[in-house]
Amino acid sequence: PDAATGALRRRAFFGDELYAAAPASYDAGVFINTPLTADRQGNLYFGFSVSGANPAGLVGGLARLGADGSGRWVAASAAAGQPAMQKTAMNSAPALSADEGTLYVVVNGGGSRPAGWLLALDSTTLATLASVPLLDPVSG
């Protein structure tokens, strides 16, 4: 990234072919809503939100873009086991454990349902390892 020149390549965590088939749909409705987190192997993790329908059936969740260009994603609702969870919390960066085997992320319902869940996910498969609801210490 620090080179003055180089090849630019676009990668879609849900599949480059799907993106190429309907780029306007994805550009208009799929948004990265967290900072990027990278591990030592060059894999990237980030949360995203989705507004409206899209050909891939994406809904808000968490993505892993492998150093090799492969992608994987999990819906916030599926990862939390809570249908009301719609996306990752805005501007809340995914965090990796010291051994980079566990990825921590916060998901919420957004809008009038801001309550969320803290999730521990397998950093390779994005399978849920543990989850806990987040509570406001004042209101409970």
Short mmCIF file of C-alpha atoms in Angstrom, two decimals:
data_model
loop_
_atom_site.label_atom_id
_atom_site.label_comp_id
_atom_site.label_asym_id
_atom_site.label_seq_id
_atom_site.Cartn_x
_atom_site.Cartn_y
_atom_site.Cartn_z
CA PRO A 1 0.00 0.00 0.00
CA ASP A 2 2.94 2.37 0.36
CA ALA A 3 4.14 1.93 -3.24
CA ALA A 4 3.69 4.78 -5.69
CA THR A 5 2.37 2.35 -8.31
CA GLY A 6 0.82 -1.08 -8.35
CA ALA A 7 -2.14 -3.14 -9.39
CA LEU A 8 -5.53 -2.29 -7.95
CA ARG A 9 -7.79 -5.28 -7.34
CA ARG A 10 -11.32 -5.28 -6.01
CA ARG A 11 -12.35 -8.17 -3.76
CA ALA A 12 -15.87 -8.91 -2.60
CA PHE A 13 -16.18 -10.99 0.58
CA PHE A 14 -19.38 -12.54 -0.80
CA GLY A 15 -17.84 -13.42 -4.18
CA ASP A 16 -16.24 -11.43 -6.96
CA GLU A 17 -18.56 -13.01 -9.56
CA LEU A 18 -21.68 -11.97 -7.65
CA TYR A 19 -20.36 -8.43 -7.32
CA ALA A 20 -19.48 -8.24 -11.03
CA ALA A 21 -23.01 -9.31 -11.98
CA ALA A 22 -24.69 -6.39 -10.16
CA PRO A 23 -22.16 -3.83 -8.89
CA ALA A 24 -24.67 -0.96 -8.64
CA SER A 25 -26.87 -3.00 -6.30
CA TYR A 26 -24.01 -3.72 -3.90
CA ASP A 27 -22.47 -0.24 -4.14
CA ALA A 28 -25.83 1.30 -3.20
CA GLY A 29 -26.78 -1.04 -0.37
CA VAL A 30 -23.79 -2.73 1.30
CA PHE A 31 -21.66 -0.60 3.62
CA ILE A 32 -18.63 -1.41 5.75
CA ASN A 33 -19.58 0.08 9.12
CA THR A 34 -16.55 -0.79 11.27
CA PRO A 35 -12.83 -0.19 11.05
CA LEU A 36 -10.82 -2.97 9.40
CA THR A 37 -8.92 -5.39 11.62
CA ALA A 38 -6.00 -7.36 10.17
CA ASP A 39 -4.20 -10.39 11.55
CA ARG A 40 -0.53 -11.36 11.12
CA GLN A 41 -1.35 -13.49 8.05
CA GLY A 42 -2.99 -10.59 6.20
CA ASN A 43 -6.62 -11.63 6.70
CA LEU A 44 -9.06 -8.72 7.11
CA TYR A 45 -12.12 -8.61 9.34
CA PHE A 46 -14.88 -6.00 9.27
CA GLY A 47 -18.55 -5.47 9.97
CA PHE A 48 -21.07 -4.39 7.39
CA SER A 49 -24.65 -3.21 7.18
CA VAL A 50 -27.09 -3.72 4.34
CA SER A 51 -30.00 -1.57 3.23
CA GLY A 52 -32.43 -3.10 0.78
CA ALA A 53 -32.38 -6.31 -1.19
CA ASN A 54 -29.42 -7.55 -3.20
CA PRO A 55 -28.82 -10.54 -5.50
CA ALA A 56 -26.58 -12.36 -2.97
CA GLY A 57 -29.15 -12.12 -0.16
CA LEU A 58 -26.69 -10.28 2.07
CA VAL A 59 -27.89 -9.02 5.43
CA GLY A 60 -25.81 -7.13 7.99
CA GLY A 61 -23.03 -9.06 9.66
CA LEU A 62 -19.34 -9.73 9.87
CA ALA A 63 -16.94 -10.55 7.03
CA ARG A 64 -13.53 -12.17 6.71
CA LEU A 65 -11.50 -11.45 3.59
CA GLY A 66 -8.62 -13.90 3.44
CA ALA A 67 -5.11 -12.92 2.41
CA ASP A 68 -5.63 -15.25 -0.57
CA GLY A 69 -8.70 -13.25 -1.69
CA SER A 70 -11.26 -15.76 -0.41
CA GLY A 71 -14.24 -14.41 1.47
CA ARG A 72 -16.59 -15.55 4.18
CA TRP A 73 -19.38 -13.83 6.07
CA VAL A 74 -21.92 -14.48 8.78
CA ALA A 75 -25.17 -12.64 9.44
CA ALA A 76 -25.34 -10.80 12.77
CA SER A 77 -28.62 -12.53 13.57
CA ALA A 78 -27.20 -16.00 12.92
CA ALA A 79 -23.97 -15.39 14.82
CA ALA A 80 -25.85 -14.06 17.87
CA GLY A 81 -28.69 -16.57 17.61
CA GLN A 82 -30.98 -13.54 17.92
CA PRO A 83 -33.22 -12.58 14.95
CA ALA A 84 -33.40 -8.93 16.10
CA MET A 85 -29.64 -8.41 15.62
CA GLN A 86 -29.23 -6.75 12.21
CA LYS A 87 -25.62 -5.56 11.94
CA THR A 88 -22.32 -5.01 13.66
CA ALA A 89 -22.22 -2.01 15.97
CA MET A 90 -21.26 1.13 14.05
CA ASN A 91 -17.56 2.05 14.37
CA SER A 92 -16.86 -0.86 16.73
CA ALA A 93 -13.74 -2.57 15.39
CA PRO A 94 -13.57 -6.36 15.55
CA ALA A 95 -10.85 -7.47 18.00
CA LEU A 96 -8.59 -10.53 17.85
CA SER A 97 -7.37 -12.60 20.78
CA ALA A 98 -3.60 -12.72 21.36
CA ASP A 99 -3.35 -16.06 19.52
CA GLU A 100 -5.65 -14.70 16.73
CA GLY A 101 -7.92 -17.74 17.05
CA THR A 102 -10.89 -15.82 18.42
CA LEU A 103 -12.54 -12.75 16.95
CA TYR A 104 -14.66 -10.52 19.19
CA VAL A 105 -17.43 -8.36 17.73
CA VAL A 106 -20.48 -6.45 18.92
CA VAL A 107 -23.77 -6.76 17.04
CA ASN A 108 -26.99 -4.84 17.56
CA GLY A 109 -30.44 -4.25 16.18
CA GLY A 110 -29.86 -0.64 15.26
CA GLY A 111 -32.55 2.02 15.21
CA SER A 112 -34.92 1.75 18.16
CA ARG A 113 -33.35 -1.60 19.20
CA PRO A 114 -29.80 -0.60 20.14
CA ALA A 115 -29.29 -3.38 22.71
CA GLY A 116 -26.61 -5.74 21.49
CA TRP A 117 -24.54 -8.84 22.02
CA LEU A 118 -20.82 -9.40 22.41
CA LEU A 119 -19.79 -12.40 20.31
CA ALA A 120 -16.68 -14.58 20.30
CA LEU A 121 -16.23 -16.13 16.86
CA ASP A 122 -13.74 -18.59 15.40
CA SER A 123 -11.46 -16.30 13.38
CA THR A 124 -11.22 -18.73 10.46
CA THR A 125 -14.77 -20.05 10.11
CA LEU A 126 -16.70 -17.24 11.86
CA ALA A 127 -18.57 -19.90 13.83
CA THR A 128 -19.91 -18.63 17.15
CA LEU A 129 -17.90 -19.81 20.15
CA ALA A 130 -19.71 -17.78 22.82
CA SER A 131 -22.12 -14.88 23.20
CA VAL A 132 -23.37 -12.61 25.96
CA PRO A 133 -26.04 -9.88 25.93
CA LEU A 134 -24.85 -6.34 26.62
CA LEU A 135 -26.73 -4.46 29.30
CA ASP A 136 -26.80 -0.79 30.23
CA PRO A 137 -25.46 -0.67 33.80
CA VAL A 138 -27.80 2.23 34.65
CA SER A 139 -31.08 0.93 33.25
CA GLY A 140 -30.30 -2.79 33.33
#
